[in-house]
PDB file of C-alpha atoms in Angstrom:
ATOM      1  CA  UNK A   1      30.982   2.681 -27.363  1.00 46.00           C
ATOM      2  CA  UNK A   2      32.199  -0.752 -26.289  1.00 49.00           C
ATOM      3  CA  UNK A   3      29.579  -3.447 -25.844  1.00 45.00           C
ATOM      4  CA  UNK A   4      30.059  -5.455 -22.677  1.00 44.00           C
ATOM      5  CA  UNK A   5      30.139  -9.209 -22.994  1.00 48.00           C
ATOM      6  CA  UNK A   6      27.188 -10.879 -21.323  1.00 41.00           C
ATOM      7  CA  UNK A   7      27.884 -14.247 -19.798  1.00 57.00           C
ATOM      8  CA  UNK A   8      25.474 -17.173 -20.014  1.00 76.00           C
ATOM      9  CA  UNK A   9      24.632 -16.965 -16.257  1.00 74.00           C
ATOM     10  CA  UNK A  10      23.712 -13.283 -16.713  1.00 77.00           C
ATOM     11  CA  UNK A  11      21.484 -14.146 -19.661  1.00 86.00           C
ATOM     12  CA  UNK A  12      19.825 -16.926 -17.711  1.00 89.00           C
ATOM     13  CA  UNK A  13      19.099 -14.628 -14.755  1.00 89.00           C
ATOM     14  CA  UNK A  14      17.695 -11.958 -17.065  1.00 91.00           C
ATOM     15  CA  UNK A  15      15.481 -14.498 -18.821  1.00 92.00           C
ATOM     16  CA  UNK A  16      14.173 -15.683 -15.455  1.00 92.00           C
ATOM     17  CA  UNK A  17      13.248 -12.111 -14.594  1.00 93.00           C
ATOM     18  CA  UNK A  18      11.558 -11.742 -17.965  1.00 94.00           C
ATOM     19  CA  UNK A  19       9.491 -14.874 -17.295  1.00 94.00           C
ATOM     20  CA  UNK A  20       8.194 -13.332 -14.066  1.00 93.00           C
ATOM     21  CA  UNK A  21       7.332 -10.095 -15.891  1.00 95.00           C
ATOM     22  CA  UNK A  22       5.475 -12.067 -18.567  1.00 95.00           C
ATOM     23  CA  UNK A  23       3.541 -13.954 -15.921  1.00 93.00           C
ATOM     24  CA  UNK A  24       2.564 -10.800 -14.054  1.00 93.00           C
ATOM     25  CA  UNK A  25       1.473  -9.215 -17.353  1.00 96.00           C
ATOM     26  CA  UNK A  26      -0.803 -12.161 -18.083  1.00 95.00           C
ATOM     27  CA  UNK A  27       1.408 -13.420 -20.904  1.00 95.00           C
ATOM     28  CA  UNK A  28       1.306 -16.935 -19.508  1.00 94.00           C
ATOM     29  CA  UNK A  29       2.471 -18.956 -22.493  1.00 94.00           C
ATOM     30  CA  UNK A  30       5.499 -16.701 -22.934  1.00 94.00           C
ATOM     31  CA  UNK A  31       6.232 -16.924 -19.218  1.00 95.00           C
ATOM     32  CA  UNK A  32       6.105 -20.693 -19.259  1.00 95.00           C
ATOM     33  CA  UNK A  33       8.163 -21.018 -22.442  1.00 93.00           C
ATOM     34  CA  UNK A  34      10.795 -18.602 -21.137  1.00 94.00           C
ATOM     35  CA  UNK A  35      11.095 -20.207 -17.712  1.00 94.00           C
ATOM     36  CA  UNK A  36      11.276 -23.721 -19.151  1.00 94.00           C
ATOM     37  CA  UNK A  37      14.181 -22.506 -21.318  1.00 92.00           C
ATOM     38  CA  UNK A  38      15.834 -20.997 -18.230  1.00 93.00           C
ATOM     39  CA  UNK A  39      15.565 -24.290 -16.365  1.00 94.00           C
ATOM     40  CA  UNK A  40      16.936 -26.255 -19.316  1.00 91.00           C
ATOM     41  CA  UNK A  41      19.889 -23.868 -19.680  1.00 90.00           C
ATOM     42  CA  UNK A  42      20.604 -23.995 -15.957  1.00 91.00           C
ATOM     43  CA  UNK A  43      20.523 -27.781 -15.915  1.00 90.00           C
ATOM     44  CA  UNK A  44      23.217 -27.820 -18.620  1.00 88.00           C
ATOM     45  CA  UNK A  45      25.630 -25.886 -16.402  1.00 87.00           C
ATOM     46  CA  UNK A  46      24.577 -26.746 -12.839  1.00 91.00           C
ATOM     47  CA  UNK A  47      23.864 -29.885 -10.855  1.00 93.00           C
ATOM     48  CA  UNK A  48      20.196 -30.742 -10.246  1.00 92.00           C
ATOM     49  CA  UNK A  49      20.642 -29.989  -6.547  1.00 95.00           C
ATOM     50  CA  UNK A  50      22.587 -26.756  -7.057  1.00 95.00           C
ATOM     51  CA  UNK A  51      20.931 -23.802  -5.272  1.00 94.00           C
ATOM     52  CA  UNK A  52      20.683 -21.862  -8.559  1.00 93.00           C
ATOM     53  CA  UNK A  53      18.867 -24.789 -10.203  1.00 95.00           C
ATOM     54  CA  UNK A  54      16.524 -25.016  -7.226  1.00 96.00           C
ATOM     55  CA  UNK A  55      15.849 -21.266  -7.388  1.00 95.00           C
ATOM     56  CA  UNK A  56      14.939 -21.357 -11.078  1.00 95.00           C
ATOM     57  CA  UNK A  57      12.774 -24.438 -10.584  1.00 97.00           C
ATOM     58  CA  UNK A  58      11.030 -22.451  -7.841  1.00 96.00           C
ATOM     59  CA  UNK A  59      10.298 -19.697 -10.364  1.00 95.00           C
ATOM     60  CA  UNK A  60       8.919 -22.351 -12.735  1.00 97.00           C
ATOM     61  CA  UNK A  61       6.735 -23.600  -9.897  1.00 97.00           C
ATOM     62  CA  UNK A  62       5.352 -20.077  -9.472  1.00 95.00           C
ATOM     63  CA  UNK A  63       4.681 -19.781 -13.198  1.00 95.00           C
ATOM     64  CA  UNK A  64       2.853 -23.119 -13.214  1.00 96.00           C
ATOM     65  CA  UNK A  65       0.790 -22.104 -10.187  1.00 95.00           C
ATOM     66  CA  UNK A  66      -0.001 -18.600 -11.430  1.00 92.00           C
ATOM     67  CA  UNK A  67      -1.094 -19.932 -14.801  1.00 92.00           C
ATOM     68  CA  UNK A  68      -3.424 -22.523 -13.290  1.00 94.00           C
ATOM     69  CA  UNK A  69      -1.284 -25.538 -14.159  1.00 96.00           C
ATOM     70  CA  UNK A  70      -1.742 -27.128 -10.764  1.00 98.00           C
ATOM     71  CA  UNK A  71      -1.001 -30.787 -11.604  1.00 98.00           C
ATOM     72  CA  UNK A  72       2.472 -30.062 -13.066  1.00 98.00           C
ATOM     73  CA  UNK A  73       3.019 -27.571 -10.246  1.00 98.00           C
ATOM     74  CA  UNK A  74       2.362 -30.289  -7.672  1.00 98.00           C
ATOM     75  CA  UNK A  75       4.686 -32.723  -9.435  1.00 98.00           C
ATOM     76  CA  UNK A  76       7.441 -30.104  -9.517  1.00 98.00           C
ATOM     77  CA  UNK A  77       6.775 -29.080  -5.902  1.00 98.00           C
ATOM     78  CA  UNK A  78       7.154 -32.678  -4.745  1.00 98.00           C
ATOM     79  CA  UNK A  79      10.473 -32.983  -6.594  1.00 97.00           C
ATOM     80  CA  UNK A  80      11.688 -29.629  -5.253  1.00 97.00           C
ATOM     81  CA  UNK A  81      10.655 -30.573  -1.729  1.00 97.00           C
ATOM     82  CA  UNK A  82      12.763 -33.738  -1.870  1.00 97.00           C
ATOM     83  CA  UNK A  83      15.726 -31.811  -3.291  1.00 97.00           C
ATOM     84  CA  UNK A  84      15.483 -28.916  -0.818  1.00 97.00           C
ATOM     85  CA  UNK A  85      15.184 -31.345   2.075  1.00 96.00           C
ATOM     86  CA  UNK A  86      18.341 -33.080   0.861  1.00 96.00           C
ATOM     87  CA  UNK A  87      20.259 -29.851   0.196  1.00 96.00           C
ATOM     88  CA  UNK A  88      19.081 -27.523   2.975  1.00 96.00           C
ATOM     89  CA  UNK A  89      17.524 -29.876   5.520  1.00 93.00           C
ATOM     90  CA  UNK A  90      13.956 -30.495   6.628  1.00 90.00           C
ATOM     91  CA  UNK A  91      13.882 -27.597   9.098  1.00 87.00           C
ATOM     92  CA  UNK A  92      15.232 -24.939   6.707  1.00 92.00           C
ATOM     93  CA  UNK A  93      12.784 -22.046   6.240  1.00 92.00           C
ATOM     94  CA  UNK A  94      12.790 -22.395   2.442  1.00 93.00           C
ATOM     95  CA  UNK A  95      12.028 -26.102   2.715  1.00 94.00           C
ATOM     96  CA  UNK A  96       9.270 -25.490   5.257  1.00 94.00           C
ATOM     97  CA  UNK A  97       7.697 -22.723   3.183  1.00 95.00           C
ATOM     98  CA  UNK A  98       7.657 -24.993   0.145  1.00 97.00           C
ATOM     99  CA  UNK A  99       6.104 -27.765   2.212  1.00 95.00           C
ATOM    100  CA  UNK A 100       3.329 -25.438   3.374  1.00 95.00           C
ATOM    101  CA  UNK A 101       2.764 -24.128  -0.156  1.00 96.00           C
ATOM    102  CA  UNK A 102       2.652 -27.657  -1.523  1.00 97.00           C
ATOM    103  CA  UNK A 103      -0.276 -28.349   0.786  1.00 97.00           C
ATOM    104  CA  UNK A 104      -2.154 -25.555  -1.004  1.00 97.00           C
ATOM    105  CA  UNK A 105      -1.542 -27.287  -4.333  1.00 98.00           C
ATOM    106  CA  UNK A 106      -3.087 -30.459  -2.920  1.00 98.00           C
ATOM    107  CA  UNK A 107      -6.066 -28.391  -1.801  1.00 97.00           C
ATOM    108  CA  UNK A 108      -6.476 -26.849  -5.252  1.00 97.00           C
ATOM    109  CA  UNK A 109      -6.634 -30.373  -6.653  1.00 97.00           C
ATOM    110  CA  UNK A 110      -9.308 -31.233  -4.061  1.00 97.00           C
ATOM    111  CA  UNK A 111      -6.983 -33.670  -2.348  1.00 97.00           C
ATOM    112  CA  UNK A 112      -8.037 -32.344   1.017  1.00 97.00           C
ATOM    113  CA  UNK A 113      -6.749 -35.107   3.284  1.00 97.00           C
ATOM    114  CA  UNK A 114      -3.249 -34.828   1.792  1.00 97.00           C
ATOM    115  CA  UNK A 115      -3.432 -31.039   1.984  1.00 97.00           C
ATOM    116  CA  UNK A 116      -4.371 -31.120   5.651  1.00 97.00           C
ATOM    117  CA  UNK A 117      -1.758 -33.738   6.548  1.00 97.00           C
ATOM    118  CA  UNK A 118       1.046 -31.827   4.850  1.00 95.00           C
ATOM    119  CA  UNK A 119      -0.077 -28.489   6.306  1.00 95.00           C
ATOM    120  CA  UNK A 120      -0.095 -29.976   9.814  1.00 96.00           C
ATOM    121  CA  UNK A 121       3.380 -31.448   9.319  1.00 94.00           C
ATOM    122  CA  UNK A 122       4.674 -28.105   8.041  1.00 92.00           C
ATOM    123  CA  UNK A 123       3.115 -26.271  10.991  1.00 93.00           C
ATOM    124  CA  UNK A 124       4.707 -28.670  13.481  1.00 93.00           C
ATOM    125  CA  UNK A 125       8.098 -28.249  11.812  1.00 90.00           C
ATOM    126  CA  UNK A 126       7.749 -24.439  11.849  1.00 88.00           C
ATOM    127  CA  UNK A 127       6.933 -24.552  15.563  1.00 90.00           C
ATOM    128  CA  UNK A 128       9.869 -26.870  16.276  1.00 89.00           C
ATOM    129  CA  UNK A 129      12.213 -24.630  14.279  1.00 83.00           C
ATOM    130  CA  UNK A 130      11.090 -21.630  16.340  1.00 81.00           C
ATOM    131  CA  UNK A 131      11.636 -23.564  19.543  1.00 78.00           C
ATOM    132  CA  UNK A 132       8.023 -23.649  20.603  1.00 59.00           C
TER     133      UNK A 132
END
C-alpha cells in the first residue's frame, strides 16, 4: 500500500480541526497549544492578512474564549477586527459578526460602556448592510 504524501497545508488544517476537538472535549491546554502551533505555522507560509491566516486566528480566538482566556481573546479580536476590516471591508458579514462578538468580550471583562458602544455600532452596520 502506497502512503500518500501529506502537504504542510493539509497538516495545518488537520491540526486546526484537532484543536477544536480538544477544546470541545475540555482538553483546553492541548487545544491552545495545538492552535498556537497552527497559527505559527500558517504565519510562516502566509501573509498576516491572508484569509487562511485570518481563519486560523479566528479559531484561536474561539479557543481563547472557550477556555476563559478573555483578555487575550479581546486583544486578538481587536487585531482581527482591524485586519478583517482592511481585507474584507467594514460591512462584510464576517467583519460585522466579529465586531458584535468582540462586544461580548468587553462585557465579559465588565467593560460595559465599551461593550454597549461596539454592539450599537455593529447593529447599525448590520442594518445598513441589509438596506434598512
